[in-house]
Coordinates of C-alpha atoms (C1' of nucleotides) in Angstrom, one line a residue:
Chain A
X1 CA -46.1 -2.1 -42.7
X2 CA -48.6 -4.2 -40.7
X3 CA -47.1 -7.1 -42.4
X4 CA -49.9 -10.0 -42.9
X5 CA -47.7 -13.0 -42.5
X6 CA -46.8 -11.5 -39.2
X7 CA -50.3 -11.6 -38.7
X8 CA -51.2 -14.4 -39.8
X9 CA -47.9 -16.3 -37.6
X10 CA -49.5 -14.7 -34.5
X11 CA -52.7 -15.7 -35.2
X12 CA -52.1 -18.9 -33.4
X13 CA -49.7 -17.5 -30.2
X14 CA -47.8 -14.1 -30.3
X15 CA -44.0 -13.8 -31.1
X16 CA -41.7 -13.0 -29.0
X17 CA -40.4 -9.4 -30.1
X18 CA -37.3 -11.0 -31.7
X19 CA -39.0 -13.4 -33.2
X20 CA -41.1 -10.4 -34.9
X21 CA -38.3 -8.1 -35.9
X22 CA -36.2 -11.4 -37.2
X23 CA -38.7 -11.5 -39.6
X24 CA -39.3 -7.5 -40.3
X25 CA -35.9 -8.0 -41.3
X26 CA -36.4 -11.0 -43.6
X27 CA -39.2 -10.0 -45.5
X28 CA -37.8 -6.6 -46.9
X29 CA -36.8 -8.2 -50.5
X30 CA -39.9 -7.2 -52.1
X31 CA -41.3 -8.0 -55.4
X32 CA -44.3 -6.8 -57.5
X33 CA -46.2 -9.2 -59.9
X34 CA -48.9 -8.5 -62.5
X35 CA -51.8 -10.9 -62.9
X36 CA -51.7 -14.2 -64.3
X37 CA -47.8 -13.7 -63.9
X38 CA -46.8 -17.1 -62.7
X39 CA -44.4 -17.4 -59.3
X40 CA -41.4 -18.9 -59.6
X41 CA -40.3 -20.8 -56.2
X42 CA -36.6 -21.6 -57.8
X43 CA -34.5 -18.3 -57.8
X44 CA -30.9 -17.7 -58.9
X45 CA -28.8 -17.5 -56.4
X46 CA -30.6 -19.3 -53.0
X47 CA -33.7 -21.1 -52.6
X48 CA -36.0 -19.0 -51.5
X49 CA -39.9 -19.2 -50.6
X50 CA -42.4 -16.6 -51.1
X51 CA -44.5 -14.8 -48.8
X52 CA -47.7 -13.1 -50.3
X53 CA -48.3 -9.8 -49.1
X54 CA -50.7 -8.4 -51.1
X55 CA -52.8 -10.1 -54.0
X56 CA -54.4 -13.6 -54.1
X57 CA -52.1 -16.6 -55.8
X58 CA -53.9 -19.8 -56.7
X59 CA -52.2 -23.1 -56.9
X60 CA -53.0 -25.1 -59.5
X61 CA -52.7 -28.5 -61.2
X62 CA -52.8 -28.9 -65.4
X63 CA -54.0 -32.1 -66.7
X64 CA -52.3 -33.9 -69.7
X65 CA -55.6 -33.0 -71.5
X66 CA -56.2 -29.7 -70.4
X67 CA -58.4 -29.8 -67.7
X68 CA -57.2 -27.4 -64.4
X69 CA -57.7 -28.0 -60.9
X70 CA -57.1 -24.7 -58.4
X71 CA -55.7 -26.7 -55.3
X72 CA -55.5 -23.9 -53.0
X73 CA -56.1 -20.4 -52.6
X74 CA -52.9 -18.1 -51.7
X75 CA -54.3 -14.9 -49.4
X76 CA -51.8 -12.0 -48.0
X77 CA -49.9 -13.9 -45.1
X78 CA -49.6 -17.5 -46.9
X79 CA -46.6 -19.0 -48.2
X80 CA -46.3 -19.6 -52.0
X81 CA -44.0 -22.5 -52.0
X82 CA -45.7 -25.9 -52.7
X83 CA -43.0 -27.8 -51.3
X84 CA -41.5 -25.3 -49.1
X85 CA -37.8 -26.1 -49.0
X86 CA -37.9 -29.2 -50.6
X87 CA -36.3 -30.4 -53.8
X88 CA -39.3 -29.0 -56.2
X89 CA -41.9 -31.5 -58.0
X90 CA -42.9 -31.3 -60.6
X91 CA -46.2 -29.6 -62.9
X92 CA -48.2 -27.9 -59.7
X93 CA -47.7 -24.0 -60.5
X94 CA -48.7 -20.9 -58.7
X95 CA -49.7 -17.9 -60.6
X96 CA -51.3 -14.7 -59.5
X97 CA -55.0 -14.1 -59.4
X98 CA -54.5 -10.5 -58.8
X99 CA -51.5 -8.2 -59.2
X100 CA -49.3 -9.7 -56.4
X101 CA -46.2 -8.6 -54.0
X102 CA -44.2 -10.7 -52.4
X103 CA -41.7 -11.2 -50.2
X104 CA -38.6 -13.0 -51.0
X105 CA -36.9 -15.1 -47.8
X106 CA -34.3 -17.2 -48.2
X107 CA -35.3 -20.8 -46.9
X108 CA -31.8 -21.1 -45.3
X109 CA -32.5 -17.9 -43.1
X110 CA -35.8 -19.1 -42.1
X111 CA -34.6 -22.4 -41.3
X112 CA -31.9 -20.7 -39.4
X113 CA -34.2 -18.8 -37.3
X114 CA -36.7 -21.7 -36.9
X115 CA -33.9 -23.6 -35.1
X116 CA -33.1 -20.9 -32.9
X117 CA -36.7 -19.5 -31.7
X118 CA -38.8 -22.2 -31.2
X119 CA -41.7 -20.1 -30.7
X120 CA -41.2 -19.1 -34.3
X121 CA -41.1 -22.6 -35.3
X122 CA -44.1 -23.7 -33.9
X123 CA -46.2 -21.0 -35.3
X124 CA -44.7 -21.9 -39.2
X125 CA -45.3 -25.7 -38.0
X126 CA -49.3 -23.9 -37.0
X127 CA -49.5 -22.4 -41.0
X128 CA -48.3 -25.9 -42.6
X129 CA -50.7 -27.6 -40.3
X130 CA -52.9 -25.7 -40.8
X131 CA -52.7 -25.1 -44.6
X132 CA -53.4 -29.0 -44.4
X133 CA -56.4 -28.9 -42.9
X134 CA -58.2 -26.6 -45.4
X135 CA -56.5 -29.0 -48.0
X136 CA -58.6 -31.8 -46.5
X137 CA -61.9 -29.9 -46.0
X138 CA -61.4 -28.9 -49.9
X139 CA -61.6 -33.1 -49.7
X140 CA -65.0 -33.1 -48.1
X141 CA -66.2 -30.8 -50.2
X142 CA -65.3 -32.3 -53.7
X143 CA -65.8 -35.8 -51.8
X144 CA -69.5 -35.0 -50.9
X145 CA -70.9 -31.7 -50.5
X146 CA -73.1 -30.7 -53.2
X147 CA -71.9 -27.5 -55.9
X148 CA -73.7 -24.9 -53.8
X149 CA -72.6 -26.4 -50.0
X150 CA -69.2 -26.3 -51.6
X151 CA -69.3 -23.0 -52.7
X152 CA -71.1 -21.6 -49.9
X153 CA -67.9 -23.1 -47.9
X154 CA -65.5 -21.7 -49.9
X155 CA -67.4 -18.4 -49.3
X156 CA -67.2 -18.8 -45.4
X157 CA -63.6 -20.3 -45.6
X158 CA -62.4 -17.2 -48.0
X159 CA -63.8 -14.7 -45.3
X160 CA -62.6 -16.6 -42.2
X161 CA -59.3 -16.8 -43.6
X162 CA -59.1 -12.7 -44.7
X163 CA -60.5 -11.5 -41.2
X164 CA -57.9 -13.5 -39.7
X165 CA -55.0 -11.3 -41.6
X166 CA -57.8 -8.2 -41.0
X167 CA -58.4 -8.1 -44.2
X168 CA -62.1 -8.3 -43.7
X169 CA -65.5 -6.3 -42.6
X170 CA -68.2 -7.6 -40.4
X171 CA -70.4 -9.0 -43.6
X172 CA -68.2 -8.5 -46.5
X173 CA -64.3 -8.8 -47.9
X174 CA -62.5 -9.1 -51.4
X175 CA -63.2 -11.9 -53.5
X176 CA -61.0 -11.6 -56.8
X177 CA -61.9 -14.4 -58.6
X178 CA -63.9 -14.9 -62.1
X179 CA -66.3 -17.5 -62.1
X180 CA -64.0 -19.6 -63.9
X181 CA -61.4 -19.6 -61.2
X182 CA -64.1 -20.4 -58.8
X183 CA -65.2 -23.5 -60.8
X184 CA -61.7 -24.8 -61.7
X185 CA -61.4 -24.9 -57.5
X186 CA -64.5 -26.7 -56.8
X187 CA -64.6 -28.8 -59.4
X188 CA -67.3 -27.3 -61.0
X189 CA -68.2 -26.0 -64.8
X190 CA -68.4 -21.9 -64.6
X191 CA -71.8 -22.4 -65.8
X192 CA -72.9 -23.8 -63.0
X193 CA -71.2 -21.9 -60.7
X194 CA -72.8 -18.7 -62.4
X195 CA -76.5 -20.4 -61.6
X196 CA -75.5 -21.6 -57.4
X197 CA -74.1 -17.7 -57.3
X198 CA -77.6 -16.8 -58.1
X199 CA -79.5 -19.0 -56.1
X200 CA -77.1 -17.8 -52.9
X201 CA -77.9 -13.8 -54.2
X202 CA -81.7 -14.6 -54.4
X203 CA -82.1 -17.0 -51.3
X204 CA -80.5 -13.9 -49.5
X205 CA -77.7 -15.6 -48.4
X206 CA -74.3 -13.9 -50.2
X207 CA -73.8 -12.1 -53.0
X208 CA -70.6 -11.8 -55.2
X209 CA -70.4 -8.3 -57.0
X210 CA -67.3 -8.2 -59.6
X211 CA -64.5 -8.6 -57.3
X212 CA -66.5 -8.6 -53.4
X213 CA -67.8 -11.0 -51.7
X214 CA -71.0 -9.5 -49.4
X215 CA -72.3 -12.0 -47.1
X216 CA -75.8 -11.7 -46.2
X217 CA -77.2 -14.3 -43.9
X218 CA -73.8 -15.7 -42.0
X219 CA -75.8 -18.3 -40.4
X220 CA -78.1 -19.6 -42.8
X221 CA -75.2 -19.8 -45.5
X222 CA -72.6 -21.3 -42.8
X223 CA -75.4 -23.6 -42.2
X224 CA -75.8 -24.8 -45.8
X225 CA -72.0 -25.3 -46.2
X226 CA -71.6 -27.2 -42.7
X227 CA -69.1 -25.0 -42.1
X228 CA -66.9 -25.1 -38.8
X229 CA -64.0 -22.9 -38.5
X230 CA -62.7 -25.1 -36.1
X231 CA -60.1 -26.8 -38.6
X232 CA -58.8 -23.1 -39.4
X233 CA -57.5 -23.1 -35.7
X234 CA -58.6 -19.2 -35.2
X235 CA -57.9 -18.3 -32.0
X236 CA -58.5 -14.7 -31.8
X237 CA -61.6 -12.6 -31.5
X238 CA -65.5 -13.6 -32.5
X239 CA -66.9 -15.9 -35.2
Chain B
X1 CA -38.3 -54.6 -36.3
X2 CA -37.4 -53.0 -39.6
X3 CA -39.7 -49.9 -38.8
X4 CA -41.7 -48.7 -41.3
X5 CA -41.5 -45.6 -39.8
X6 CA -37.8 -44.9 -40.4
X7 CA -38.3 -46.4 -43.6
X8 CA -40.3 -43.9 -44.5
X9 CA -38.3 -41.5 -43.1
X10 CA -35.5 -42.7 -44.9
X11 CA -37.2 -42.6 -48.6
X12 CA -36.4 -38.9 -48.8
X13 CA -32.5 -38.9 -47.2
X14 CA -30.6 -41.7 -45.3
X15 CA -30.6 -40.2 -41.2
X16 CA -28.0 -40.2 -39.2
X17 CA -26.9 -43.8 -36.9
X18 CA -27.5 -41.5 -33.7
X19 CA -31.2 -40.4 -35.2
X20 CA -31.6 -43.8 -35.9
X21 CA -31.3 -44.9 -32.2
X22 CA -33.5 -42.0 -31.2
X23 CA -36.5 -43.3 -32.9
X24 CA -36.0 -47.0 -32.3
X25 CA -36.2 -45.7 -28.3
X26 CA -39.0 -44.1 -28.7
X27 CA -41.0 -46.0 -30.9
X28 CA -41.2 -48.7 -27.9
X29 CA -44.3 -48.4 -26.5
X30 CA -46.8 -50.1 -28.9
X31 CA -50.1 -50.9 -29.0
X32 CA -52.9 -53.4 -30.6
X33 CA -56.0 -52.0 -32.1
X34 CA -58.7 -53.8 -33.8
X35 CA -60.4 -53.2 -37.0
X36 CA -63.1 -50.1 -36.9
X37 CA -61.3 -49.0 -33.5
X38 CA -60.8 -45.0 -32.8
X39 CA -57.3 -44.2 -32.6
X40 CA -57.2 -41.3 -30.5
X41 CA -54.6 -38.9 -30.1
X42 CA -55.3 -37.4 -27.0
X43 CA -54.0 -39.3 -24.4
X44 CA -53.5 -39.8 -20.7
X45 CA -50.6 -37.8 -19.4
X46 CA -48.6 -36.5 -22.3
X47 CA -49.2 -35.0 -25.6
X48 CA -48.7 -38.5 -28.3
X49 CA -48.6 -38.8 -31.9
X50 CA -49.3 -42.5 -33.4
X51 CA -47.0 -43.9 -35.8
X52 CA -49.1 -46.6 -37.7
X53 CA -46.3 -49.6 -37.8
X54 CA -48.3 -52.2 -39.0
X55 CA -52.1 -52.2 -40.5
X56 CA -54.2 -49.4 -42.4
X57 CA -56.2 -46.1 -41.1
X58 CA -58.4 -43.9 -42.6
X59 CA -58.5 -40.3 -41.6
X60 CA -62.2 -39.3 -42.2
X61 CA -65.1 -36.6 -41.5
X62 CA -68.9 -37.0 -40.8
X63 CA -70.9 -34.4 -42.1
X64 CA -74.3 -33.4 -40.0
X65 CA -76.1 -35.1 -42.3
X66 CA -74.0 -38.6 -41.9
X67 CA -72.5 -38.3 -45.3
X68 CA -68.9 -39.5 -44.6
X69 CA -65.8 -38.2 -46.5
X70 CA -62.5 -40.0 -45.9
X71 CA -60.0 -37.8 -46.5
X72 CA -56.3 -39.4 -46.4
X73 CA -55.1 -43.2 -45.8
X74 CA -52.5 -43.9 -43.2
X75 CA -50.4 -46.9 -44.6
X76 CA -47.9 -48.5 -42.3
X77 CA -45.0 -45.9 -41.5
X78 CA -47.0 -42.9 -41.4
X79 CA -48.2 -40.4 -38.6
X80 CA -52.0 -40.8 -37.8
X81 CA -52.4 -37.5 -36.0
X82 CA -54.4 -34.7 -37.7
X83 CA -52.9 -31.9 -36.5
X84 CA -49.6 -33.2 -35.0
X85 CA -48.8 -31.0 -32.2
X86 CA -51.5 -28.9 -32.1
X87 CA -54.5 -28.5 -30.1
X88 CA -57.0 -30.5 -31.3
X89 CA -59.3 -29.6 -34.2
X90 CA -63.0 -31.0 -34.2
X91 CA -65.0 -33.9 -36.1
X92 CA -62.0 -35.4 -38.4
X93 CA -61.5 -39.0 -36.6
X94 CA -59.2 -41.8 -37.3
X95 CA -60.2 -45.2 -37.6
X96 CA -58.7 -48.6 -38.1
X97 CA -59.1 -50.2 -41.5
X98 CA -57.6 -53.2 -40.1
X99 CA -56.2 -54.5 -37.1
X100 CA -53.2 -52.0 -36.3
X101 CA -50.4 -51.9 -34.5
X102 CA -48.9 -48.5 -32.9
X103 CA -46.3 -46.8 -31.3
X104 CA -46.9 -43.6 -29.4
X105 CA -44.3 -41.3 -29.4
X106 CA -44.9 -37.8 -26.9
X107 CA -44.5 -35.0 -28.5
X108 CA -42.6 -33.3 -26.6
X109 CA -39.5 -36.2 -27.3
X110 CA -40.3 -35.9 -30.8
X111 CA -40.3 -32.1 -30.8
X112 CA -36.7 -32.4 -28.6
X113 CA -35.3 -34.7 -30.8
X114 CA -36.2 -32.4 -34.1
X115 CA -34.7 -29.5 -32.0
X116 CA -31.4 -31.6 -31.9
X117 CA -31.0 -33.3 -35.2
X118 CA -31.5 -31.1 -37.9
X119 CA -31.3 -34.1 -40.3
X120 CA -34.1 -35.7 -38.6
X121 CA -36.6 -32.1 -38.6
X122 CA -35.7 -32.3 -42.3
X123 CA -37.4 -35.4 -42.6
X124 CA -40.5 -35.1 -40.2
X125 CA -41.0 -31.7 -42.6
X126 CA -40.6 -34.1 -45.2
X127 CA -42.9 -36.7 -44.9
X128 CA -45.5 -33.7 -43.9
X129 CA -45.0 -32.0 -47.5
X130 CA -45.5 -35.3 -48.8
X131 CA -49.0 -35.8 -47.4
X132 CA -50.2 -32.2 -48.4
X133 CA -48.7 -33.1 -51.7
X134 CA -50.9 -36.3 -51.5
X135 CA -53.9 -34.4 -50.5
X136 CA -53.6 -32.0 -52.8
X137 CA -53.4 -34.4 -55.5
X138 CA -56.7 -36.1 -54.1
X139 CA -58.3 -32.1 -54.6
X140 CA -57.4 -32.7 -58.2
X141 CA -59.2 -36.4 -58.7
X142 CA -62.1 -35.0 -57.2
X143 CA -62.6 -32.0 -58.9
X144 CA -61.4 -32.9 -62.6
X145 CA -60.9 -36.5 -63.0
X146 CA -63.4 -39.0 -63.5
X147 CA -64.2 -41.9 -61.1
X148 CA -62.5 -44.5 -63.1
X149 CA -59.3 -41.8 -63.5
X150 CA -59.7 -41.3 -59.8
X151 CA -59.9 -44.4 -58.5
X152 CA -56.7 -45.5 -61.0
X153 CA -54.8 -42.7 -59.7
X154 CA -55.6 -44.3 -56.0
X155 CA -54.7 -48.0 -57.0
X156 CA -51.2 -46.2 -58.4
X157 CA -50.9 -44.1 -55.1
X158 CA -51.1 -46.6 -52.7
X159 CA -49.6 -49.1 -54.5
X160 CA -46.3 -46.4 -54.4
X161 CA -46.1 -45.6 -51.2
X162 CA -46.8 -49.0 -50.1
X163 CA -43.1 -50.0 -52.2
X164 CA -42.0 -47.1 -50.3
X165 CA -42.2 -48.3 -47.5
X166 CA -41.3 -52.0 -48.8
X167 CA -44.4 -53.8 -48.4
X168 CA -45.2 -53.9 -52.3
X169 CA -44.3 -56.9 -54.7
X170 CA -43.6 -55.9 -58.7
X171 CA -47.4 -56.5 -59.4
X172 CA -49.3 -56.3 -56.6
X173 CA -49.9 -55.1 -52.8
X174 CA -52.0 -55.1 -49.8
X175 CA -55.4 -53.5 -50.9
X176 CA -57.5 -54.3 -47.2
X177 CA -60.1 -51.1 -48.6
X178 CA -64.3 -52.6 -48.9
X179 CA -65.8 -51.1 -51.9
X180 CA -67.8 -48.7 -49.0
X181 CA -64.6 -47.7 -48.4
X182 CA -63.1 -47.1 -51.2
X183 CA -66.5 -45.0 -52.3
X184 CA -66.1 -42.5 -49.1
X185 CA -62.8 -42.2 -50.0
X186 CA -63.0 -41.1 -53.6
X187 CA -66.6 -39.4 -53.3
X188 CA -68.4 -41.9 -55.5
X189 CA -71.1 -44.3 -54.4
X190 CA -70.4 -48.3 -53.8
X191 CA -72.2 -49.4 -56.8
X192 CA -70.2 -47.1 -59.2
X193 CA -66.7 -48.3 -57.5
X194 CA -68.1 -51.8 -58.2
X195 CA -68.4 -51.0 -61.5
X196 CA -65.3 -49.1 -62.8
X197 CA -63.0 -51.8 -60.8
X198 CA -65.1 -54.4 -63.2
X199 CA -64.3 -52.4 -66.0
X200 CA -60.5 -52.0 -64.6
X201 CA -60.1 -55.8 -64.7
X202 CA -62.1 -56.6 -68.1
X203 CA -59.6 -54.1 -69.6
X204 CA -57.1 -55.8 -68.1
X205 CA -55.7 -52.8 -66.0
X206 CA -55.8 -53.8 -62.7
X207 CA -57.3 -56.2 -60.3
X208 CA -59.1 -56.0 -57.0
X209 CA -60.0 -59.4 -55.3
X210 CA -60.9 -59.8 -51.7
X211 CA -57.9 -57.7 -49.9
X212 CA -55.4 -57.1 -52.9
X213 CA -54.5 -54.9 -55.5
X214 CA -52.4 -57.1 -58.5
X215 CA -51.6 -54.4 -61.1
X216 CA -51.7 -56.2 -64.6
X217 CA -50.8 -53.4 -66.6
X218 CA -49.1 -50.7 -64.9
X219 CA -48.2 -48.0 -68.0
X220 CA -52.2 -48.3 -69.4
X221 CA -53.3 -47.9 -65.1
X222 CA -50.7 -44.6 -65.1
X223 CA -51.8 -43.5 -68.4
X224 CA -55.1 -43.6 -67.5
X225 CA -54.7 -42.1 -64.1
X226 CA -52.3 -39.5 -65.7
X227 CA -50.4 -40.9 -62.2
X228 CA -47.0 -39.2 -61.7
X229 CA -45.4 -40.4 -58.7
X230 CA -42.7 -37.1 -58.6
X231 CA -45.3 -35.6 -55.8
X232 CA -44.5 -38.9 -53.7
X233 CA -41.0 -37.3 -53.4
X234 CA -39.6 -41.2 -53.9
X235 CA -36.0 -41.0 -54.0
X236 CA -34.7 -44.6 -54.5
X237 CA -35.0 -47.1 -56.7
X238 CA -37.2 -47.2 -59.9
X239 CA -41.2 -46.5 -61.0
Chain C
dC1 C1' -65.2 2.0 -81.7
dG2 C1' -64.1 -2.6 -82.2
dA3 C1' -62.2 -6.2 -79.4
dT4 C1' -62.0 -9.1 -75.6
dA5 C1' -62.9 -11.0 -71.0
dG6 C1' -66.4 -12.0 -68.0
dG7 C1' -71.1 -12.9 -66.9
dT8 C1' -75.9 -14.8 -67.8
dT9 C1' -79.4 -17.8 -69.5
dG10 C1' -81.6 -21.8 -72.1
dA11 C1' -81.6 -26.7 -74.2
dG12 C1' -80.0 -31.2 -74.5
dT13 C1' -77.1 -34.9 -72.7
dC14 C1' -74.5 -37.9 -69.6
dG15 C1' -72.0 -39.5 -65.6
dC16 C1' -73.0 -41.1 -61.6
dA17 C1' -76.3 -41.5 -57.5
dT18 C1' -80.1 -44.0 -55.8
dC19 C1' -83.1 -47.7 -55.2
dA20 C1' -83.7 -52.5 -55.3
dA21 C1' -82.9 -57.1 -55.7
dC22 C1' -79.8 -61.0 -55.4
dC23 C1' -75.6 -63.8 -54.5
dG24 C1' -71.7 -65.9 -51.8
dG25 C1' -69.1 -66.9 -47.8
dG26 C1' -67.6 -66.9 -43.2
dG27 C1' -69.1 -66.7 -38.5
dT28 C1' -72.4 -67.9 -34.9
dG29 C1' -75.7 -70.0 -32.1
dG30 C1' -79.2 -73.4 -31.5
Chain D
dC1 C1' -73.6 -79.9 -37.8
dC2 C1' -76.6 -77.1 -40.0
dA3 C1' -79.4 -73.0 -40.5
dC4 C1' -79.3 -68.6 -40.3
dC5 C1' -77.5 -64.1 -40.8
dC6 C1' -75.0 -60.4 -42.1
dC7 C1' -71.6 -58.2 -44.6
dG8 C1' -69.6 -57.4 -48.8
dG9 C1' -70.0 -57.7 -53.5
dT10 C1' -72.7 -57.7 -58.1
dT11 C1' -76.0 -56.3 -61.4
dG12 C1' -80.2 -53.9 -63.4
dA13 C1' -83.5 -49.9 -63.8
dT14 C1' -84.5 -45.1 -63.1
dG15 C1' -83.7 -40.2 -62.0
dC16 C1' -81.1 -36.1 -61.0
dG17 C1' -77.3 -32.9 -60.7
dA18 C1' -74.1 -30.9 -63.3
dC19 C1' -71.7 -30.6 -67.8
dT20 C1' -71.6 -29.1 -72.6
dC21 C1' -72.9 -26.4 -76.3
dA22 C1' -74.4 -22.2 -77.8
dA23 C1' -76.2 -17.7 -77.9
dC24 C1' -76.3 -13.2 -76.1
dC25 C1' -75.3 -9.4 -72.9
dT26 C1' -72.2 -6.0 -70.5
dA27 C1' -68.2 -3.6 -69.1
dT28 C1' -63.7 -2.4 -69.7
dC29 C1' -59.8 -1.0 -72.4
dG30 C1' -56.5 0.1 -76.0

DNA sequence: CGATAGGTTGAGTCGCATCAACCGGGGTGG
DNA sequence: CCACCCCGGTTGATGCGACTCAACCTATCG
């Protein structure tokens, strides 16, 4: 299986071959979700921490009142846990946007390995980092880019982040959202994201078919979003 | 000194006396910055991170357009690097709020040290979930609560991790944020924060004069905040 | 074939930004 | 020592971006 968290780890520095087969070994304990199932990051016997393989996860906050908040987007690669290894919080839940599988690893065994190849634990150090850096752009964006700069971002963030697992072509790649996840993650109403999607589709800049994402114009829309993929610490191939 | 730093690092699980002395070592070489001053985290010969030991940072991004987004605080105890470790990333800057003072550790001591004493990686991992955590509950006042909400839920954050880190009395703390500031940080213009901290202390919820926070009613500021310090991780004492 | 989830479009409203003016205080230079 | 200035705070008037409500359309599925 060309396992996506293995690329994704070695999309900052290559493993050593150890390092890779440790974790071929770790991640055999697979499990298969539907949608909407929610993850659980508590499991019987050890604490454990999720690794998606296949299927996007969301993170996401309930208010008292009702309202939701997406806080991040789970992609084949990521970890699931939103406090990996640490006594759990509280409300934030993940749940699968699409059917899911996962790998189970026991947070014990990782650490184990962690403290034994440091190559290892500098590229899971690289996806926590790294995982906070999109957090904070998702910051700007709410903070003080207009609805369609945020989206358009989003847009260029969600492709970055799949062609860095290879999960995406030149000028298109999945995009399983509704238009009501995609508003609950930028803050938005799914009315208005339905009218930005439209001015992108009719300035000719992207276009979001039922469950794809086609990007037209790469420039022109990375332009409107200000979008640098510096912060995503890509260090392989082309922009 | 009673370092903020190991305070902090403490909040979560007491370290060991020998971790204790490790830190204390290292966090000898200080250094004076003034108000509006770049902290930079590239330095001279080795590889630093800054611990802030006394004063406030902000961590922030300029868009093209000189819209500015602040995207996380740095209170007295906390790491001001963006991407500790890494190579650096692009725009996001730090900048002095008020005079600071700082200690600059290398990271490769740091990195030895975590290497050694597992009790001591626990809690650098630690207080890095924390600030995800933190940022990810700024993702959810910006995209679903309002500006009086958010900025409530700020007043309860810092005022948190400021006790945290002992430098909050029962009813009020350190607040050295301008109006400006407080604006970039929660996305909302100057005049608006004005106005919802005037409401906030005709209600009798909170008060902001010149550089301090004195919380007047703390359950109606929560309640309206929907503030839950659980993401804080704050282990000790009470709410 | 009805039901339901997602998408699309229009009309009306509101939160908050923007623009603009004014105030108060602490620092500075003449 | 005083006048000035500039920064931060305060308040009012106006406009826009985005939300809400509501209707309708389309595709998928049991």
């Amino acid at each position: 299986m060309p396992d996506p968290f293995l690329r994704k780890l070695e999309a900052y520095a290559p493993l050593r071959i150890e390092s890779r087969r440790e974790i071929e070994k770790l991640t055999s304990r697979i499990e298969h979700l539907g949608t909407h199932a929610d993850i659980s990051y508590e499991d019987e016997e050890f604490r454990t921490v999720a690794v998606l393989l296949s299927g996007w996860a969301s993170l996401y906050k309930l208010l008292p009142d009702g309202r939701r908040q997406i806080t991040a987007l789970l992609l084949p690669g990521d970890l699931c846990d939103p406090n990996v290894l640490l006594p759990a919080a509280t409300n934030p839940c993940v749940s699968a946007l699409t059917p899911v599988t996962l790998a189970k690893l026991s947070v014990a065994a990782i650490r184990a390995m962690a403290a034994s190849s440091p190559d290892l634990a500098e590229a899971l150090h690289w996806q926590a980092m790294v995982a906070l850096n999109i957090q904070r752009e998702w910051t700007v964006s709410l903070g003080r880019r207009s609805a369609a700069e945020r989206i358009a971002h989003l847009l260029c963030e969600v492709w970055t982040r799949l062609d860095m697992v290879g999960l995406a072509n030149v000028s298109d790649c999945g995009l399983p959202l509704t238009q009501g996840d995609l508003a609950d993650a930028m803050g938005s109403s799914t009315v208005h994201v339905n009218r930005v999607l439209r001015d992108l589709r009719v300035d000719g800049l992207a276009e979001v078919h039922g469950r794809r994402l086609v990007i037209l114009d790469r420039q022109r829309l990375a332009n409107l979003a200000m979008f640098d993929p510096a912060y995503l610490h890509r260090h392989k191939d082309n922009p």
